[in-house]
Short mmCIF file of N, CA and C in Angstrom, two decimals:
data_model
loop_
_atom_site.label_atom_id
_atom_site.label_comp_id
_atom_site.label_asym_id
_atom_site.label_seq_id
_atom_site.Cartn_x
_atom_site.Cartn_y
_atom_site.Cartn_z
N UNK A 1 74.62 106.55 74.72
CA UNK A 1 75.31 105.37 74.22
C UNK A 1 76.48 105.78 73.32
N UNK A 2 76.47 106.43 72.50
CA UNK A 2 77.18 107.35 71.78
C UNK A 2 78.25 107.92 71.81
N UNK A 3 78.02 108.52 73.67
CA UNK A 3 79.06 109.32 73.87
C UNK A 3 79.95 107.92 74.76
N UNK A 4 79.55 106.96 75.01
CA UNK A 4 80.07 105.78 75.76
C UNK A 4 81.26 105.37 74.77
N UNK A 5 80.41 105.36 73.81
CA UNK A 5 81.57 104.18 72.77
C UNK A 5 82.71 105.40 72.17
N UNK A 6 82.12 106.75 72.35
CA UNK A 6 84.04 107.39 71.99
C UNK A 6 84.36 107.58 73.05
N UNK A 7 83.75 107.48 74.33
CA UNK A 7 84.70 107.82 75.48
C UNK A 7 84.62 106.65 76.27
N UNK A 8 84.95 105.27 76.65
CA UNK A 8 85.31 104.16 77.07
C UNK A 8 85.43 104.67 78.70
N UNK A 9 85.83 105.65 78.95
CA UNK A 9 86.44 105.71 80.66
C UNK A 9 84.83 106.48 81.41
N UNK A 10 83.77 106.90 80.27
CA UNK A 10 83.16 107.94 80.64
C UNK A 10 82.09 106.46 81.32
N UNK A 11 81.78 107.48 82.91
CA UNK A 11 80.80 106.83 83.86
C UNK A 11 79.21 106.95 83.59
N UNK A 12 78.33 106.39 82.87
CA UNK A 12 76.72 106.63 82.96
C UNK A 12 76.06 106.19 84.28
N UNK A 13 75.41 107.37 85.17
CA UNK A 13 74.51 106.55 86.29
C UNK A 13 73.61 106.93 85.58
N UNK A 14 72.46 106.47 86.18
CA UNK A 14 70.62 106.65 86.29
C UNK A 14 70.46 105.75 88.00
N UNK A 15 69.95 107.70 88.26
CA UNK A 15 69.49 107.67 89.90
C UNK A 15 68.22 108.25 90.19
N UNK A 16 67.54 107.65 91.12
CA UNK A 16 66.39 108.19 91.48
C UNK A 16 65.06 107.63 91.49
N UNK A 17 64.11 107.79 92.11
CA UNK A 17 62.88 106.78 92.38
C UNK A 17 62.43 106.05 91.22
N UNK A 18 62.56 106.16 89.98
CA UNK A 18 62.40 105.11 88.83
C UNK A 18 63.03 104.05 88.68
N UNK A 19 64.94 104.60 88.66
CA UNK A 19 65.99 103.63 88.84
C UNK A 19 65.61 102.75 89.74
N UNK A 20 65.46 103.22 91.40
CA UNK A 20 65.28 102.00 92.26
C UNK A 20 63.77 101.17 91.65
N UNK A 21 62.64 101.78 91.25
CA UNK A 21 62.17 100.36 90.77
C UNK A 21 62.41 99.59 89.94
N UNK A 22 62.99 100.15 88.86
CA UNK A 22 63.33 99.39 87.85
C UNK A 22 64.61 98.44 88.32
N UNK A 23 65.64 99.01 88.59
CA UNK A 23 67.22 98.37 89.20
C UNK A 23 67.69 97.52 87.96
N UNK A 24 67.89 96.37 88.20
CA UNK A 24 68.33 95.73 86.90
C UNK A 24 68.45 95.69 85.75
N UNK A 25 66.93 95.82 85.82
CA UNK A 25 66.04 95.88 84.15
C UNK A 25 66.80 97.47 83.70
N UNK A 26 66.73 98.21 84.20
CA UNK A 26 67.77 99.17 83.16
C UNK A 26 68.80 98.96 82.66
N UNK A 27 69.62 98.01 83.38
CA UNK A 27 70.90 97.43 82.60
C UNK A 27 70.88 96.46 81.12
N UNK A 28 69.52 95.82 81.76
CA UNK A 28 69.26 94.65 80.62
C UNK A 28 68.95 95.86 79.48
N UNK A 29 68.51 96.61 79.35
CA UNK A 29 67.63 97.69 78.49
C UNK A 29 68.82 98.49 77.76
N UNK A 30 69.70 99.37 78.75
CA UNK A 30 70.81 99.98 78.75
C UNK A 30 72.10 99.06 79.39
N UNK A 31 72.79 98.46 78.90
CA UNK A 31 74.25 97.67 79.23
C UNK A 31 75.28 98.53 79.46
N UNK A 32 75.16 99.93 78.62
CA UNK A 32 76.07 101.14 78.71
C UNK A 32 76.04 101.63 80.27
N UNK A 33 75.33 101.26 80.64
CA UNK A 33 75.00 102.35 81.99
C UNK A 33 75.34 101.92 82.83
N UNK A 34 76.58 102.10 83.53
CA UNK A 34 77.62 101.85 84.92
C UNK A 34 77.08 101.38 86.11
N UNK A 35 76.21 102.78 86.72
CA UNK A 35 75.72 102.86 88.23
C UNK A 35 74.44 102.54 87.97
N UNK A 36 73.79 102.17 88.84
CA UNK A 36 71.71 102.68 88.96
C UNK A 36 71.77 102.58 90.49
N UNK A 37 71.20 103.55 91.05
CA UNK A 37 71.10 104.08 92.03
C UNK A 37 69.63 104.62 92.48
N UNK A 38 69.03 104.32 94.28
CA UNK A 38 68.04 105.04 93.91
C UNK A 38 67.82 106.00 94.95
N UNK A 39 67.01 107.11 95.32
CA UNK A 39 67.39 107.34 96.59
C UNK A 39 67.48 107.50 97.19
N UNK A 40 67.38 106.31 98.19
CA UNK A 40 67.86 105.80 99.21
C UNK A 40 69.38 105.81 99.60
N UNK A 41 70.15 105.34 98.46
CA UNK A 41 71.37 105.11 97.84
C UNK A 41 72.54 106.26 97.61
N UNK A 42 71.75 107.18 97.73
CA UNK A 42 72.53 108.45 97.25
C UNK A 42 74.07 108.67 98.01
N UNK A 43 73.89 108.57 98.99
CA UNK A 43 74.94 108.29 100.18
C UNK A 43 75.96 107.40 99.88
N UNK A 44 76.00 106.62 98.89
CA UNK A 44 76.74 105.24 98.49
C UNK A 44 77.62 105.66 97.09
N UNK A 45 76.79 106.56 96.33
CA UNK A 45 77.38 107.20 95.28
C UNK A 45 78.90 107.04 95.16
N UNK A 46 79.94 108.01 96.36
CA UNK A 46 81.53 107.34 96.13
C UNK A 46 81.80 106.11 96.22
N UNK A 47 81.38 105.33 96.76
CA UNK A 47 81.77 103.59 97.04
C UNK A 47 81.77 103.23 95.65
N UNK A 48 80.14 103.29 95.21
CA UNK A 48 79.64 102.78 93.70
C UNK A 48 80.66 103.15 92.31
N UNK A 49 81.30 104.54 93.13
CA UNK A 49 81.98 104.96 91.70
C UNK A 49 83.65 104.11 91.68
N UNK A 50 84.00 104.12 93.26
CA UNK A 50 85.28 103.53 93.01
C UNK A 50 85.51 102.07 92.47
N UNK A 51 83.94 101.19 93.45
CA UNK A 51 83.89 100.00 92.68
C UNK A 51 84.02 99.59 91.10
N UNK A 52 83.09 101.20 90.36
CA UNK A 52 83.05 100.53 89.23
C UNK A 52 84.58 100.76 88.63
N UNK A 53 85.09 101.88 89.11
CA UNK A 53 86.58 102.12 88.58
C UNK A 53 87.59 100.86 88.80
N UNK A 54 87.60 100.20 89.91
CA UNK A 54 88.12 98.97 90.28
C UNK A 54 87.52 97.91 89.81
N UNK A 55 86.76 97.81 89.34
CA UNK A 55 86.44 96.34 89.26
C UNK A 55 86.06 96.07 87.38
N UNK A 56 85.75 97.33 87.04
CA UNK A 56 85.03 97.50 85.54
C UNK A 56 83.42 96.68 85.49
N UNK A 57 82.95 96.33 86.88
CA UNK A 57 81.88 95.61 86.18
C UNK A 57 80.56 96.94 87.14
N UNK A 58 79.54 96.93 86.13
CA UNK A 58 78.31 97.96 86.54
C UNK A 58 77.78 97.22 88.12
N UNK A 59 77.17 98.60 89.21
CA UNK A 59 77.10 98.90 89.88
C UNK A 59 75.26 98.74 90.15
N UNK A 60 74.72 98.07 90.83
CA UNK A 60 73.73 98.44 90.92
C UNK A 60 73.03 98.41 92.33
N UNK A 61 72.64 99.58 92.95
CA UNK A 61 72.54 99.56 94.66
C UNK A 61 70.94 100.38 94.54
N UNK A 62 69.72 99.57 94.84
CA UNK A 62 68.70 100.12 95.15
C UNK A 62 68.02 100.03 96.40
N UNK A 63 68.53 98.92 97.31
CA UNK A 63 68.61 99.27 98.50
C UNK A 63 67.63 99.76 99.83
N UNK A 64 67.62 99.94 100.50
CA UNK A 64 66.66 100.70 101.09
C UNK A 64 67.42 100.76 102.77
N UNK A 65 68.79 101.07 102.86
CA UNK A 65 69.13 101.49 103.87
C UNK A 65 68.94 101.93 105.22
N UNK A 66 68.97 101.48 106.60
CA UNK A 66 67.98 101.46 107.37
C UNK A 66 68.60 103.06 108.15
N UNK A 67 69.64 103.34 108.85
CA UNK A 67 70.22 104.30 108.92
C UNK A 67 71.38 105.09 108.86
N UNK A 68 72.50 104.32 107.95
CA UNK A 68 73.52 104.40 107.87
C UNK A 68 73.90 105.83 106.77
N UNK A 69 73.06 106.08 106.47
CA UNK A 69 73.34 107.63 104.95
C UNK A 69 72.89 108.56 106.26
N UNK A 70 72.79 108.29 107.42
CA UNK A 70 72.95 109.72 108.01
C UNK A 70 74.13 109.51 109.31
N UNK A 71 75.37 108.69 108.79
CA UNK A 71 75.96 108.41 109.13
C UNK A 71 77.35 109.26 109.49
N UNK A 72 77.13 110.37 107.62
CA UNK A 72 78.31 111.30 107.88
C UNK A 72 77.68 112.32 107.69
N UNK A 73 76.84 112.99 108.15
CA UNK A 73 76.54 113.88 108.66
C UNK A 73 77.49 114.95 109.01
N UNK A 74 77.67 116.18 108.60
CA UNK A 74 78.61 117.30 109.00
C UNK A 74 78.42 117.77 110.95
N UNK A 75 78.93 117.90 111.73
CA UNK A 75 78.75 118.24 112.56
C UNK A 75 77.61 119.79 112.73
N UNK A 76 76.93 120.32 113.27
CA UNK A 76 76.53 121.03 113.31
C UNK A 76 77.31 122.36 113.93
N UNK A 77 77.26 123.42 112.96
CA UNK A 77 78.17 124.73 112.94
C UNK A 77 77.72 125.92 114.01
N UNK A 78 76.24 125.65 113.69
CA UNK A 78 75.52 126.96 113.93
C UNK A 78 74.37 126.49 115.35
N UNK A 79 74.45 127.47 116.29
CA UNK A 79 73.17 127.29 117.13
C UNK A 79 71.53 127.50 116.26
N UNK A 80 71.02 126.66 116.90
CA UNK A 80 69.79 126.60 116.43
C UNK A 80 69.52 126.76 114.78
N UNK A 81 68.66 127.01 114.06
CA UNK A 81 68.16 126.67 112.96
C UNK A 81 68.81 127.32 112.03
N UNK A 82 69.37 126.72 110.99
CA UNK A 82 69.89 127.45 110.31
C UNK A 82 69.47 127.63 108.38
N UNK A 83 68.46 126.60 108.57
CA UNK A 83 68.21 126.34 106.90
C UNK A 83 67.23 125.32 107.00
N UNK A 84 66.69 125.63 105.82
CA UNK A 84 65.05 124.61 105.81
C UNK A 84 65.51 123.53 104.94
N UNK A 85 65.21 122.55 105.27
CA UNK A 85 65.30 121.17 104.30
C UNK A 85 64.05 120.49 104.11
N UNK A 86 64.08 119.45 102.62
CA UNK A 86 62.93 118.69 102.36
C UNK A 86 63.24 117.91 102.88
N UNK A 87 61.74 117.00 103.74
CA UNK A 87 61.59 115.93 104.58
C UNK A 87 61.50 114.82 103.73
N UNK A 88 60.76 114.86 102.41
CA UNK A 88 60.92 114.13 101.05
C UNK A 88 62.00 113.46 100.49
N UNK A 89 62.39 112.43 100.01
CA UNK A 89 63.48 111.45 98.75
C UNK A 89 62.10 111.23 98.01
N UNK A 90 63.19 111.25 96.91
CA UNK A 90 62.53 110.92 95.64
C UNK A 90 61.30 111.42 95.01
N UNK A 91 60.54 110.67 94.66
CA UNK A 91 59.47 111.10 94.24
C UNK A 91 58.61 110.24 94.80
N UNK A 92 56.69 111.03 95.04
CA UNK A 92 55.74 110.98 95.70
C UNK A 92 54.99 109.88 94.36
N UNK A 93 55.48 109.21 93.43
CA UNK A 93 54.73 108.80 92.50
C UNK A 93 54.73 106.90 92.75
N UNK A 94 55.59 106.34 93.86
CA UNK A 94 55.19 105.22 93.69
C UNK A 94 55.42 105.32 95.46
#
């Protein structure tokens, strides 16, 4: 909050499987805080940031996206396997 009120331009998110349950209610709690994001959402991150730059009003996308965040996808470089990824978002707690 602190660093909000000497720096006016500075962006606060809160992202991640808490944010999306909570969503709103962090704003009501925290008013300082720009984005809330959860994620699902992660993918939306530039949109969320230009909105809030354009518009000045906080951002809140919790969402649950059906398949569009694997939308931009990098083309694939390499034959066959190239790197292990988690099958997991977020957290296993709700």
């Amino acid at each position: 909050k602190g660093l909000k009120e000497n720096n006016p331009n500075l962006i606060v998110g809160v992202g991640g499987c808490v944010a999306s349950q909570e969503g709103e209610a962090i704003r009501q709690r925290a008013p300082f805080v720009d984005l809330v994001f959860g994620p699902q959402t992660l993918h939306r991150l530039p949109e969320m940031l230009e909105a809030r730059r354009k518009s000045g009003k906080a951002q809140v996308d919790i969402s649950f996206p059906e398949i569009q965040k694997f939308d931009r996808l990098p083309e694939p470089r390499l034959e066959g396997p190239s790197a292990y990824i988690s099958v997991m978002e977020g957290c296993s707690k709700y």
